[in-house]
Coordinates of C-alpha atoms (C1' of nucleotides) in Angstrom, one line a residue:
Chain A
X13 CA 9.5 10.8 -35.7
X14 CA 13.2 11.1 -36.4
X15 CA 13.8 14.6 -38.7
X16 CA 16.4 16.9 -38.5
X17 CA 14.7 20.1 -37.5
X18 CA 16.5 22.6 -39.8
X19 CA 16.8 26.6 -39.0
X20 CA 14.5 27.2 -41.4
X21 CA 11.6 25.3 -40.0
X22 CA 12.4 26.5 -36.7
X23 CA 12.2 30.2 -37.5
X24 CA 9.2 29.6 -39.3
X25 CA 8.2 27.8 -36.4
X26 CA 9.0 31.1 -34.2
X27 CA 6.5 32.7 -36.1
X28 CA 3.6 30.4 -35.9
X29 CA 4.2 29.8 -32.4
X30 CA 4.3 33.7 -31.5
X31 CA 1.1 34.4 -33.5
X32 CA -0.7 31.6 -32.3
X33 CA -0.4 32.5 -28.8
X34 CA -1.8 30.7 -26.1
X35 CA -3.4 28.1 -28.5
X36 CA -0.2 26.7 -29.8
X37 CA 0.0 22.8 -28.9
X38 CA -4.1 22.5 -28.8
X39 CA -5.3 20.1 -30.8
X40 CA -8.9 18.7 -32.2
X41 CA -8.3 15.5 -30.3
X42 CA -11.2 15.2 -28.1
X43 CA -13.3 15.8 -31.0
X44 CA -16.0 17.7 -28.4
X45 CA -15.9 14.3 -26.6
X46 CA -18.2 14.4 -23.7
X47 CA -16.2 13.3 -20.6
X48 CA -17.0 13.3 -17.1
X49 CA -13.7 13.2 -14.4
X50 CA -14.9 12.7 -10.9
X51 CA -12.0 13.6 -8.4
X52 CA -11.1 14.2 -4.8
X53 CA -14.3 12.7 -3.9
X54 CA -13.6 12.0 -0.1
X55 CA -15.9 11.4 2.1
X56 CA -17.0 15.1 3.9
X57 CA -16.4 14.1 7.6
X58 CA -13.3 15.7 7.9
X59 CA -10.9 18.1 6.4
X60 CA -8.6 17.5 3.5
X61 CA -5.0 16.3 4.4
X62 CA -2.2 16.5 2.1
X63 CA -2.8 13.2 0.7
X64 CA -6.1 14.4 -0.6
X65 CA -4.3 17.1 -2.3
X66 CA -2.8 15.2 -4.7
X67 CA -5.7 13.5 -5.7
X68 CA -7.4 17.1 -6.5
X69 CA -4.5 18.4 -8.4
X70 CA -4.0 15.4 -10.4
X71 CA -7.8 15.5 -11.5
X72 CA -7.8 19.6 -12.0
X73 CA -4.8 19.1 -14.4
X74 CA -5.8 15.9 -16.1
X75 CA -9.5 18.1 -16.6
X76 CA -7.4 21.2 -18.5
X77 CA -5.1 19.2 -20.4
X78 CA -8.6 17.4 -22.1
X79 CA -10.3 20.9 -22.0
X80 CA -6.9 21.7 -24.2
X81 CA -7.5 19.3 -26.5
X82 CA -11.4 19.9 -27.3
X83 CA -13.0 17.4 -25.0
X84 CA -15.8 18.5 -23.3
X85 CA -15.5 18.3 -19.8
X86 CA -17.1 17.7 -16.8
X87 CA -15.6 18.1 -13.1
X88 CA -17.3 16.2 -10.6
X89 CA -17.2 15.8 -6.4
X90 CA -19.5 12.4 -5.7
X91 CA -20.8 14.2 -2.2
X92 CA -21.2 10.9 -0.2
X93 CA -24.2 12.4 1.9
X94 CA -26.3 9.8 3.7
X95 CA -23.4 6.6 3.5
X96 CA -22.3 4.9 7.0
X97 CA -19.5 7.2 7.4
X98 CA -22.0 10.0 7.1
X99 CA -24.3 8.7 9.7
X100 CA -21.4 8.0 11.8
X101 CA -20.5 11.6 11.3
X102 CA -23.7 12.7 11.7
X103 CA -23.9 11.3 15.1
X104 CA -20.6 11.8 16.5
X105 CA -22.0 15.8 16.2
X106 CA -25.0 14.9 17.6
X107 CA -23.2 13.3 20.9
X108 CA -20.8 16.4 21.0
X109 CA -24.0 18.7 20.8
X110 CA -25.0 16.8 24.0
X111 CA -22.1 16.7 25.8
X112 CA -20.9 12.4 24.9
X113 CA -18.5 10.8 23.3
X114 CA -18.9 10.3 19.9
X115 CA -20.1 6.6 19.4
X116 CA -18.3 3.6 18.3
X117 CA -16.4 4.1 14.9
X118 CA -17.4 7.8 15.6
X119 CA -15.3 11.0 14.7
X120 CA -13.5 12.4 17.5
X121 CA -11.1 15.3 16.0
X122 CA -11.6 19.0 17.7
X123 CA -13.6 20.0 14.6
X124 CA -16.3 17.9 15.3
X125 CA -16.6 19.5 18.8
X126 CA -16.3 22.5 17.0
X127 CA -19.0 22.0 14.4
X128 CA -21.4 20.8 17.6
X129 CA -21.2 24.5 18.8
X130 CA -21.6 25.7 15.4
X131 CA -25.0 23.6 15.4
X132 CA -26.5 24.8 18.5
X133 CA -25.8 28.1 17.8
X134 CA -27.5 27.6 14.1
X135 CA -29.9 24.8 14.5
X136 CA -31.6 26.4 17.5
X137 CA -34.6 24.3 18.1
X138 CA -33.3 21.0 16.8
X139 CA -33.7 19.1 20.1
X140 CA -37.0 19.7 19.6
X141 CA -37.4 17.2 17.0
X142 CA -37.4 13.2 17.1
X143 CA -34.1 11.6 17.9
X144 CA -33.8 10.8 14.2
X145 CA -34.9 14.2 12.5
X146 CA -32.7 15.9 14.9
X147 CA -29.8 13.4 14.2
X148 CA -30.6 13.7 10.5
X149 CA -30.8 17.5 10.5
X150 CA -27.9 17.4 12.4
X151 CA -26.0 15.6 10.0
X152 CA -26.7 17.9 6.8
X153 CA -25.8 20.7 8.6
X154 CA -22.5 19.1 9.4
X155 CA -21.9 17.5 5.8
X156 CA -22.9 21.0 4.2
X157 CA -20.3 23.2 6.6
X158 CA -17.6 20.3 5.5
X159 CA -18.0 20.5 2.1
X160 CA -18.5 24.2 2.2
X161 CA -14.7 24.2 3.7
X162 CA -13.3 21.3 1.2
X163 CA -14.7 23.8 -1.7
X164 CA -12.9 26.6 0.2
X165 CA -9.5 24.0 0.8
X166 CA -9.5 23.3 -3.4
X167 CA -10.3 27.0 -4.4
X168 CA -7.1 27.9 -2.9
X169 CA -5.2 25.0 -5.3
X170 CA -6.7 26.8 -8.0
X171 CA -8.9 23.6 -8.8
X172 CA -12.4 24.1 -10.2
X173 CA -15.2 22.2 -9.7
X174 CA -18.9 21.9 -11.8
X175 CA -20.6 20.1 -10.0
X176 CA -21.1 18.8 -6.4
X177 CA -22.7 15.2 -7.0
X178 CA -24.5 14.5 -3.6
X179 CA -25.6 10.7 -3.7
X180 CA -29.1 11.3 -2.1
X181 CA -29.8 12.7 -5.4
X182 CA -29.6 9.4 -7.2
X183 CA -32.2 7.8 -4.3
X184 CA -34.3 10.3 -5.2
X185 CA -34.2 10.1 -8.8
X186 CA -34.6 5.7 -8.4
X187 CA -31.1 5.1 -10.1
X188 CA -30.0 2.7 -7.8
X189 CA -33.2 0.7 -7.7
X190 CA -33.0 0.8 -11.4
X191 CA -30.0 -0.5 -11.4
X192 CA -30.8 -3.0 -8.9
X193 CA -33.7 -4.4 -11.1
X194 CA -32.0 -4.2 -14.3
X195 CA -29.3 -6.7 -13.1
X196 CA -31.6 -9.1 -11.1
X197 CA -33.3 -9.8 -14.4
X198 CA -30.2 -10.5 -15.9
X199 CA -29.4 -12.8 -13.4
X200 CA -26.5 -11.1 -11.8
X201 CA -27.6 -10.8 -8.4
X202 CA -28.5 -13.2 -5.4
X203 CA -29.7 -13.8 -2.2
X204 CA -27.6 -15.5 0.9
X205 CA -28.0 -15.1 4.5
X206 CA -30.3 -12.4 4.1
X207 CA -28.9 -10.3 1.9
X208 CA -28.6 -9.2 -1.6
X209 CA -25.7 -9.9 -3.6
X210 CA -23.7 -8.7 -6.7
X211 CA -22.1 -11.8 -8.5
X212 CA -18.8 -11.3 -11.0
X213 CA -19.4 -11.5 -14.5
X214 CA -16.4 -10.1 -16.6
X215 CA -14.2 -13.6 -16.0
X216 CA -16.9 -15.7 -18.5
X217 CA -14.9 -14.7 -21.7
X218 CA -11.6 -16.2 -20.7
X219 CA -12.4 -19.6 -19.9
X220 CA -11.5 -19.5 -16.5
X221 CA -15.1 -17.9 -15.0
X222 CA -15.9 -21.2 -13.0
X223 CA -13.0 -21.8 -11.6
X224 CA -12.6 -17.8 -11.0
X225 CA -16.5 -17.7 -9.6
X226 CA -16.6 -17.9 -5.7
X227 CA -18.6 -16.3 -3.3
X228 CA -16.0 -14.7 -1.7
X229 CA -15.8 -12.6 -4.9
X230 CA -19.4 -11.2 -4.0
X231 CA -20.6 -7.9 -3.1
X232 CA -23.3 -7.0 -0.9
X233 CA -25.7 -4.7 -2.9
X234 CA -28.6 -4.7 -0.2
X235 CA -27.5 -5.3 3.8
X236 CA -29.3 -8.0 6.0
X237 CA -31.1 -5.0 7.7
X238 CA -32.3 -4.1 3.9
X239 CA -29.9 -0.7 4.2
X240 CA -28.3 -0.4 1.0
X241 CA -23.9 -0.2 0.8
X242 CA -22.0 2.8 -0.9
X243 CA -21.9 -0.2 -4.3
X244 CA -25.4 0.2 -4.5
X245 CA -25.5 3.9 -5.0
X246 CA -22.5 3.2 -7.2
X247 CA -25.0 1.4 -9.2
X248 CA -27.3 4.1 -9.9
X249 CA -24.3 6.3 -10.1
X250 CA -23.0 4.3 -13.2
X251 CA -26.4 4.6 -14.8
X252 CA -26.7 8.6 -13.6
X253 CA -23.1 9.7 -15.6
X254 CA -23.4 6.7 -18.3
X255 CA -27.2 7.2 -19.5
X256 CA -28.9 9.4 -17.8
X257 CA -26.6 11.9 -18.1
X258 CA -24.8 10.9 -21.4
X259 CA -20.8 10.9 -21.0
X260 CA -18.6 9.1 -23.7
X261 CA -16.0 8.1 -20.8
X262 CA -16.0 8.4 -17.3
X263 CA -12.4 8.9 -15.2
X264 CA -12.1 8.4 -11.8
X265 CA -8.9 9.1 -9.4
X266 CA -8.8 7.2 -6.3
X267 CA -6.1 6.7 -4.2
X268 CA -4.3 3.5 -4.0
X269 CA -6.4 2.2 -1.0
X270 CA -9.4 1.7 -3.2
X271 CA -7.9 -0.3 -6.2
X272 CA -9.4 -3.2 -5.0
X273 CA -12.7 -1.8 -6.2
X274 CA -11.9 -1.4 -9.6
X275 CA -12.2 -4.7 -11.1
X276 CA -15.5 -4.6 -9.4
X277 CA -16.9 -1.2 -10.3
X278 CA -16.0 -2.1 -13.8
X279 CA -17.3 -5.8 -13.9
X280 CA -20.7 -3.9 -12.1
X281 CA -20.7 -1.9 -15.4
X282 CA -20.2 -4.5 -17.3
X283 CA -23.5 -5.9 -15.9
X284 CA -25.4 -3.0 -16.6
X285 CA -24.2 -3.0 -20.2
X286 CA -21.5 -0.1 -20.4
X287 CA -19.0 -1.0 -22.3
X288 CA -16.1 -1.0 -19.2
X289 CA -13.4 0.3 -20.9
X290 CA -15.0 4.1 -20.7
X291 CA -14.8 4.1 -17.0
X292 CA -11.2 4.8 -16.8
X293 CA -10.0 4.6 -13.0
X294 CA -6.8 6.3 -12.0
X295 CA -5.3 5.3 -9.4
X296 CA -2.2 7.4 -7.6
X297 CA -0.1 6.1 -4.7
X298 CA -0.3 7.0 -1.3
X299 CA 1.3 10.2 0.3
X300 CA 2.7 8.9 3.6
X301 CA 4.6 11.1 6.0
X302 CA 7.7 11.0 6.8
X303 CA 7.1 10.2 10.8
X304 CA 4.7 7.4 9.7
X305 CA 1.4 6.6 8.2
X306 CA -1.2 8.9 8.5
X307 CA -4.5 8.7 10.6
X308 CA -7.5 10.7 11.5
X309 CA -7.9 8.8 14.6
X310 CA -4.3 9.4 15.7
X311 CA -4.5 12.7 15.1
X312 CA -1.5 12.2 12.6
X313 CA -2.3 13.8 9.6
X314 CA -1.1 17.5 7.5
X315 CA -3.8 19.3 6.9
X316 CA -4.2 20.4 2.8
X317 CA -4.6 24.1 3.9
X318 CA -1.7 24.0 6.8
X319 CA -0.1 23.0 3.9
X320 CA -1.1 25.6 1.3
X321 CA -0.3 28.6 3.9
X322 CA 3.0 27.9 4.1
X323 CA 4.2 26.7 0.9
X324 CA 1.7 28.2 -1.7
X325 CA -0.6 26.7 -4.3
X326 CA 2.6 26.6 -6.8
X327 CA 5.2 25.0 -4.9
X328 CA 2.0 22.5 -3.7
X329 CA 0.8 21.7 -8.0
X330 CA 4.4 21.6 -8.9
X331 CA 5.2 19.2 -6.1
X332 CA 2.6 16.8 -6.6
X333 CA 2.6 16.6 -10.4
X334 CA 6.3 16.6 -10.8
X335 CA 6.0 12.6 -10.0
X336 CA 3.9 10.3 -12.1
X337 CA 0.9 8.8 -10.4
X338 CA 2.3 5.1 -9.6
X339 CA 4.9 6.6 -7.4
X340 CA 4.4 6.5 -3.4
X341 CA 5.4 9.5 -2.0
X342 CA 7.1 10.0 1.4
X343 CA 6.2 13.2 2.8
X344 CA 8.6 15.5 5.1
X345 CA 6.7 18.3 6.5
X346 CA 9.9 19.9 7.7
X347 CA 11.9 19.6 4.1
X348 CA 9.0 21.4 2.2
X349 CA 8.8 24.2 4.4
X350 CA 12.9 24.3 4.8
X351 CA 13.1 24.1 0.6
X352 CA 9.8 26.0 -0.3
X353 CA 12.3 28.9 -1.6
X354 CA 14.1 26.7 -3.8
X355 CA 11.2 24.9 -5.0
X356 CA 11.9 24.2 -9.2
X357 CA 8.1 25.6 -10.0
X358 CA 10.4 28.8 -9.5
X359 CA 12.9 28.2 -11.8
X360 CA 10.4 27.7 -14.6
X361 CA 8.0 31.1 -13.6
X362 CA 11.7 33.0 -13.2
X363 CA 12.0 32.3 -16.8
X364 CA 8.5 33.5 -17.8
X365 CA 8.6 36.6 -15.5
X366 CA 12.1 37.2 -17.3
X367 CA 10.8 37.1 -21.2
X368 CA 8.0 40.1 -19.7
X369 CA 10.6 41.8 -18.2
X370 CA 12.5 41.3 -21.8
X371 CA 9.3 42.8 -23.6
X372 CA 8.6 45.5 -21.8
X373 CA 12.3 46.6 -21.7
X374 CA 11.8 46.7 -25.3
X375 CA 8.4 48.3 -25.6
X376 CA 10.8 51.3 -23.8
X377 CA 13.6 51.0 -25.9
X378 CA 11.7 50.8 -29.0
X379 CA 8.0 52.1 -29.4
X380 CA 8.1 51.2 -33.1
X381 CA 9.4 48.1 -34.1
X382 CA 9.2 46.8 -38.3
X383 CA 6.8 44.7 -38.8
X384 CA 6.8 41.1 -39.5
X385 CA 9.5 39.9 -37.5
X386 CA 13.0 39.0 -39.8
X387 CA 12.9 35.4 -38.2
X388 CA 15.9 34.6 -40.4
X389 CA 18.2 36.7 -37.8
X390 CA 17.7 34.1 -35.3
X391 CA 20.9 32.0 -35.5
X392 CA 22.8 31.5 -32.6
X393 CA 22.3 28.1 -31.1
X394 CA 20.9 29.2 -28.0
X395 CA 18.0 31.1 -29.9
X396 CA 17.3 27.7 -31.8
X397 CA 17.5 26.0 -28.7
X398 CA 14.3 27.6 -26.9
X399 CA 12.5 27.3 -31.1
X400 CA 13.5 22.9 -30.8
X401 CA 11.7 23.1 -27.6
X402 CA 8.9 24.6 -28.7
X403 CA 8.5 21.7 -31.4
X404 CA 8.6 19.4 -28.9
X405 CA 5.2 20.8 -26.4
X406 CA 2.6 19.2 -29.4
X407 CA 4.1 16.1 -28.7
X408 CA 4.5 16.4 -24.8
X409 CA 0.5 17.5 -25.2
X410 CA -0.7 14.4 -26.7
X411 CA 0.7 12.5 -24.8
X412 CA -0.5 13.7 -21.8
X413 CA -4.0 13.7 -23.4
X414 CA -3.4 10.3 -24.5
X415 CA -2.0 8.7 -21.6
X416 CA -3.7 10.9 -18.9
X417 CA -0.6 11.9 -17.9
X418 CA 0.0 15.3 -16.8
X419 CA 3.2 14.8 -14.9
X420 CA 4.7 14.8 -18.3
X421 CA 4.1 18.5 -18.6
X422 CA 6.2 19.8 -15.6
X423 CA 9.1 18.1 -17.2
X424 CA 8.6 19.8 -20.2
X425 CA 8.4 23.2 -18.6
X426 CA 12.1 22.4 -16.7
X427 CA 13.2 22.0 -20.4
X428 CA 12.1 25.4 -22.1
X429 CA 13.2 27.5 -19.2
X430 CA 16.6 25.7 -19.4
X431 CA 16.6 26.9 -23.2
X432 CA 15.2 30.0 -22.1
X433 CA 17.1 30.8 -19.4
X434 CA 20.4 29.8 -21.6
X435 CA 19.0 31.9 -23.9
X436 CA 18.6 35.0 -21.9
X437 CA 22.0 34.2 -20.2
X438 CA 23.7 34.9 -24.0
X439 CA 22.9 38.6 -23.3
X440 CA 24.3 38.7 -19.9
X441 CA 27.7 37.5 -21.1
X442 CA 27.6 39.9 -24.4
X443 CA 25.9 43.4 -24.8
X444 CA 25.4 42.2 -28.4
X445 CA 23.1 39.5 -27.6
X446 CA 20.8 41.0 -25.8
X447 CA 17.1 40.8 -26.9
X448 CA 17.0 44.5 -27.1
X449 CA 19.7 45.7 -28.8
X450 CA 20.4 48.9 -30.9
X451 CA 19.2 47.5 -33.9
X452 CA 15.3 47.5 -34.6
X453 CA 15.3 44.7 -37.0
X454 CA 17.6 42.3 -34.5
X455 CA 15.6 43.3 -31.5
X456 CA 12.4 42.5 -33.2
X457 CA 13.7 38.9 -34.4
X458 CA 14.5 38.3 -30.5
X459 CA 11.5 39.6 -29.7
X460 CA 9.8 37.3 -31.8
X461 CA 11.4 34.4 -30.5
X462 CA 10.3 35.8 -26.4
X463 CA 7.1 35.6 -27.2
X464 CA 6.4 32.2 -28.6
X465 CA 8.5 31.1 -25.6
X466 CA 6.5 32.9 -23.3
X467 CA 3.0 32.2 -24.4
X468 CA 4.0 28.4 -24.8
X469 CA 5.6 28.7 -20.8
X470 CA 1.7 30.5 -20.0
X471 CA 0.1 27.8 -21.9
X472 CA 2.0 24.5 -20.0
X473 CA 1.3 26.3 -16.5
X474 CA -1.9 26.9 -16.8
X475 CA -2.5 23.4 -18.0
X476 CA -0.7 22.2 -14.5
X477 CA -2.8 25.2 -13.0
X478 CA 0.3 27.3 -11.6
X479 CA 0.3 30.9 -12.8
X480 CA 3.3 32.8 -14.9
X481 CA 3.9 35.6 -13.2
X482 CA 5.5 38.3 -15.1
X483 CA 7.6 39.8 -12.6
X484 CA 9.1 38.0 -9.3
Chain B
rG15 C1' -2.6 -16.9 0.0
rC16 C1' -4.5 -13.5 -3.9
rC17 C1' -4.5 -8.4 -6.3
rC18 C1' -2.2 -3.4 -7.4
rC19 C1' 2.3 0.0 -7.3
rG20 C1' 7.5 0.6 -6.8
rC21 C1' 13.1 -0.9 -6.9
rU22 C1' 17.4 3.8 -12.3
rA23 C1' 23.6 8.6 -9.6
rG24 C1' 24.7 9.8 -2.3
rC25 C1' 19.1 11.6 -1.9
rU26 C1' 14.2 12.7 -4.6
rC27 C1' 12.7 11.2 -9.3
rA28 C1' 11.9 11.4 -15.3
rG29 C1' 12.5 8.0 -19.2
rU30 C1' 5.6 2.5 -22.3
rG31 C1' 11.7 -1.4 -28.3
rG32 C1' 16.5 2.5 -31.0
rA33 C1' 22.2 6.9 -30.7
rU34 C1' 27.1 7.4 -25.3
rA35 C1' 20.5 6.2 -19.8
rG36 C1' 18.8 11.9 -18.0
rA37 C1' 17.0 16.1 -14.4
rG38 C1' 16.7 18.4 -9.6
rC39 C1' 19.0 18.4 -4.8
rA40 C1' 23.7 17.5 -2.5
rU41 C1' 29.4 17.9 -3.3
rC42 C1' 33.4 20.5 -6.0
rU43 C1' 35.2 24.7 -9.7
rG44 C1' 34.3 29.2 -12.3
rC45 C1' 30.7 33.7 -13.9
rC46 C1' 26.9 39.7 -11.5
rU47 C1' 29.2 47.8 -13.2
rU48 C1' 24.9 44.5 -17.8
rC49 C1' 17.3 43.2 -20.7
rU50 C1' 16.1 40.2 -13.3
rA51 C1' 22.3 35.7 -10.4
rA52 C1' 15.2 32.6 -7.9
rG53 C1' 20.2 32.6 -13.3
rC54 C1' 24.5 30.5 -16.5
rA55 C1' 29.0 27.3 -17.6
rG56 C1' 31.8 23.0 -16.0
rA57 C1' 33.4 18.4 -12.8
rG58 C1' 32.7 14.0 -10.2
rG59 C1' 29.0 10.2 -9.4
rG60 C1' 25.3 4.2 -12.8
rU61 C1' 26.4 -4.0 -13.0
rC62 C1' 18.7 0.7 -14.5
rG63 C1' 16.9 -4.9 -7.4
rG64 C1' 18.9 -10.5 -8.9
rG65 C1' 18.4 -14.4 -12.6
rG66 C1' 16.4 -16.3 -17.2
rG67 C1' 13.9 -15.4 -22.0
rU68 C1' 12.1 -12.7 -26.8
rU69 C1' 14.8 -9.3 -30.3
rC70 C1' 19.5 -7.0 -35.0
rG71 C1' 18.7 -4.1 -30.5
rA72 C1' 15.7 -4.2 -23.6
rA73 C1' 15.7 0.5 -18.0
rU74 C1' 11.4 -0.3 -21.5
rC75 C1' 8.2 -6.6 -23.5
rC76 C1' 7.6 -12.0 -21.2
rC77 C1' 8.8 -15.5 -17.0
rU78 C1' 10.8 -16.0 -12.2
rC79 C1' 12.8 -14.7 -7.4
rG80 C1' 13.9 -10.9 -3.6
rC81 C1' 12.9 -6.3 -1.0
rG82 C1' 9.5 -2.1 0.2
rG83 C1' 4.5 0.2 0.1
rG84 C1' -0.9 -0.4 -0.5
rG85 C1' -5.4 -3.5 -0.6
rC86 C1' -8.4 -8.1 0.0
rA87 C1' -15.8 -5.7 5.0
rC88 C1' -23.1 -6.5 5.4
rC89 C1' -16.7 0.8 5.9
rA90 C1' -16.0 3.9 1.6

RNA sequence: GCCCCGCUAGCUCAGUGGAUAGAGCAUCUGCCUUCUAAGCAGAGGGUCGGGGGUUCGAAUCCCUCGCGGGGCACCA
């Protein structure tokens, strides 16, 4: 794509963009696609930390910018509910509730004290029960508070959820053992040493399978003790989203800690007969702090909402998304709170919050304005400045829809408020190029040209989930 | 040992074959009696980690080496 935009085009273009609205840039891509992304789906034993956040804000925005572009979508949290970690969870409650330490591979953070009070005060009788109703009671009440507060932690990022997926539900619905049968008949699984194992299958088309084939590439499906792993559920969790439940394309974000899994996941789907290349698996990097790695056990971690308090859900989005996934970042506490006020998400709302000051100013000035808008009096380079970079945001949208790519649209948003904010600037410097001038005709042109900026400013933040204010 | 990600301005990062490689921060110089200065204009700052290759053309694609981060469980 290499035209010269001429001033023609981009007044016309003012004037499709301004009528449009908040729909300019929205295409028929998705074609109603049905599309599941599954995101932030941490294990609920403990509170979200910063790293998490990304994760959650990368999969919110990668969910609008498809929404945008008519796919139909589906946000999910996997709720791991009854895995190891949950049991260990479970149990470390349970031994605060009576006064021990949390066992071996336990939890030990002050929360989990905390939620042990919460429990006796709430689950009154418990003690009453068997050692492993109480333990199990105990552990749903603990699972539910935490994911109560992780839906709390990611309603504050402005991230929406539809459903909270908890993995007990496939057990009860027989996914997994479905799954479980369906690949033992195609000969994918094995037994050795007691346990049940998931061979790789995806290597036979490249020649190299046998030589690729070892048993270290296995994967237990079904422990020695005949307790199932977190692949099994996966299993039946392929089947629930892929079949059962009917999604073109599944997409996953997982941190970078888990890419290991991926070829595995995918050859697992493989097995089951989904075509692999509809899961799509995102992987971002790590967020590390600056003072080292971070670790629940240490006690070395930010928490998501620490960090949300004193930084805001804006500067937080803007942060995160401003970097494309594959980047590590390095996280200093102590900069972010420092720099907060001269965080760029406020560069690019200023500008929004200055076109409504603009068009109300001129609401004042001029409670009747002609009708259309003379588009042809915008002609000064900085008025076709903010109309090229409006014919650049289809562009910026597809491929953020094609590539999953959201950090793309941050970037773009930097760019229009630079036009606008040169733009705007005009006026300051002469009285004469103000947006609201004497003349009705002129002030309407200008006017014009505001709000196709403005609604096009609205649309990319919303996509990236930070709001436009209109004053600041 | 194997797998994934990164290496671009002093710092943090954009840029998936096409013009003289860009932005923010930092540094320096100007601009508020004005529709919002959380803004604008300008300056300095680059062997795009090294080396090969493909191409008319490479930060971008291929090979290789180096450095940094992450991962290779009957945890998830």
């Amino acid at each position: 794509m290499n035209f010269a935009l001429t001033t023609e085009w981009l007044q016309r273009l003012v004037v499709e963009v301004a009528s449009r609205g908040h729909g300019y840039g929205a295409t028929d891509l998705g074609h109603r696609e049905p599309v599941q992304v599954e995101f932030g789906s941490i294990n609920p034993t403990g509170p979200m930390h910063i790293g998490h956040g990304r994760g959650v804000v990368l999969g919110d925005s990668i969910s609008r910018v498809l929404e945008f572009t008519s796919h139909q979508v589906q946000r999910e949290y996997y709720v791991n509910d009854q895995n190891t970690q949950a049991r260990r969870f479970g149990a470390s409650v349970w031994a605060r509730m009576h006064g021990e330490e949390p066992p071996e591979g336990g939890y030990a953070g002050a929360y989990v004290t905390e939620l042990a009070e919460m429990a006796k005060a709430d689950l009154g009788d418990v003690d009453s029960l068997p050692r492993d109703e109480a333990e199990a009671k105990v552990r749903e009440y603990a699972i539910a508070v935490m994911v109560y507060r992780i839906r709390a932690s990611v309603a504050r990022l402005n991230v929406r959820y539809d459903e909270w997926f908890p993995e007990s539900r496939l057990w009860q619905d027989g996914l997994p053992q479905l799954a479980i049968n369906r690949l033992r008949d195609a000969g994918f699984l094995k037994e050795r040493d007691g346990a049940l194992w998931f061979g790789p299958a995806l290597e036979e088309e490249d020649g190299l399978g046998e030589q690729v084939r070892s048993e270290k590439d296995d994967r237990v499906v079904i422990r020695s003790n005949g307790e199932p792993t977190y692949f099994a559920s996966d299993l039946g969790y392929l089947l629930s989203r892929f079949e059962r439940r009917g999604f073109n394309r599944v997409i996953e974000v997982w941190a970078a800690d888990h890419h290991g899994y991926v070829a595995r996941l995918k050859s697992a789907a493989a097995a089951l007969g989904i075509n692999a290349d509809q899961l799509v698996i995102i992987i971002h990097q790590m967020v590390n702090l600056k003072e080292g790695k971070m670790s629940k056990r240490a006690g070395r971690f930010v928490e998501l909402d620490e960090l949300v308090d004193k930084v805001g859900s804006d500067a937080v989005r803007y942060f995160y998304l401003l970097r494309s996934p594959d980047t590590t970042i390095e996280f200093d506490l102590e900069l972010a709170l420092t720099q907060s006020s001269e965080n760029p998400v406020y560069y690019a709302q200023y500008a929004h919050a200055r076109l409504s000051n603009v068009e109300a100013t001129a609401n004042e000035r001029h409670p009747k304005l002609p009708e259309p808008a003379n588009v042809s009096l915008l002609i000064h380079p900085w008025e076709l400045d903010v109309a090229r970079q409006l014919a650049y945001w289809p562009e910026v949208v597809e491929d953020a829809t094609r590539l999953l790519e959201p950090h793309r649209i941050p970037y773009y948003v930097h760019d229009l408020a630079t036009a606008v904010h040169r733009f705007y600037h005009a006026g300051n410097e002469t009285g004469e190029h103000r947006v609201v001038v004497d003349d009705p005709e002129l002030t309407r042109a200008r006017l014009e040209l505001c709000r196709a900026a403005r609604h096009t400013l609205k649309t990319a933040l919303d996509l990236i989930g930070v709001t436009a204010p209109d004053r600041m």
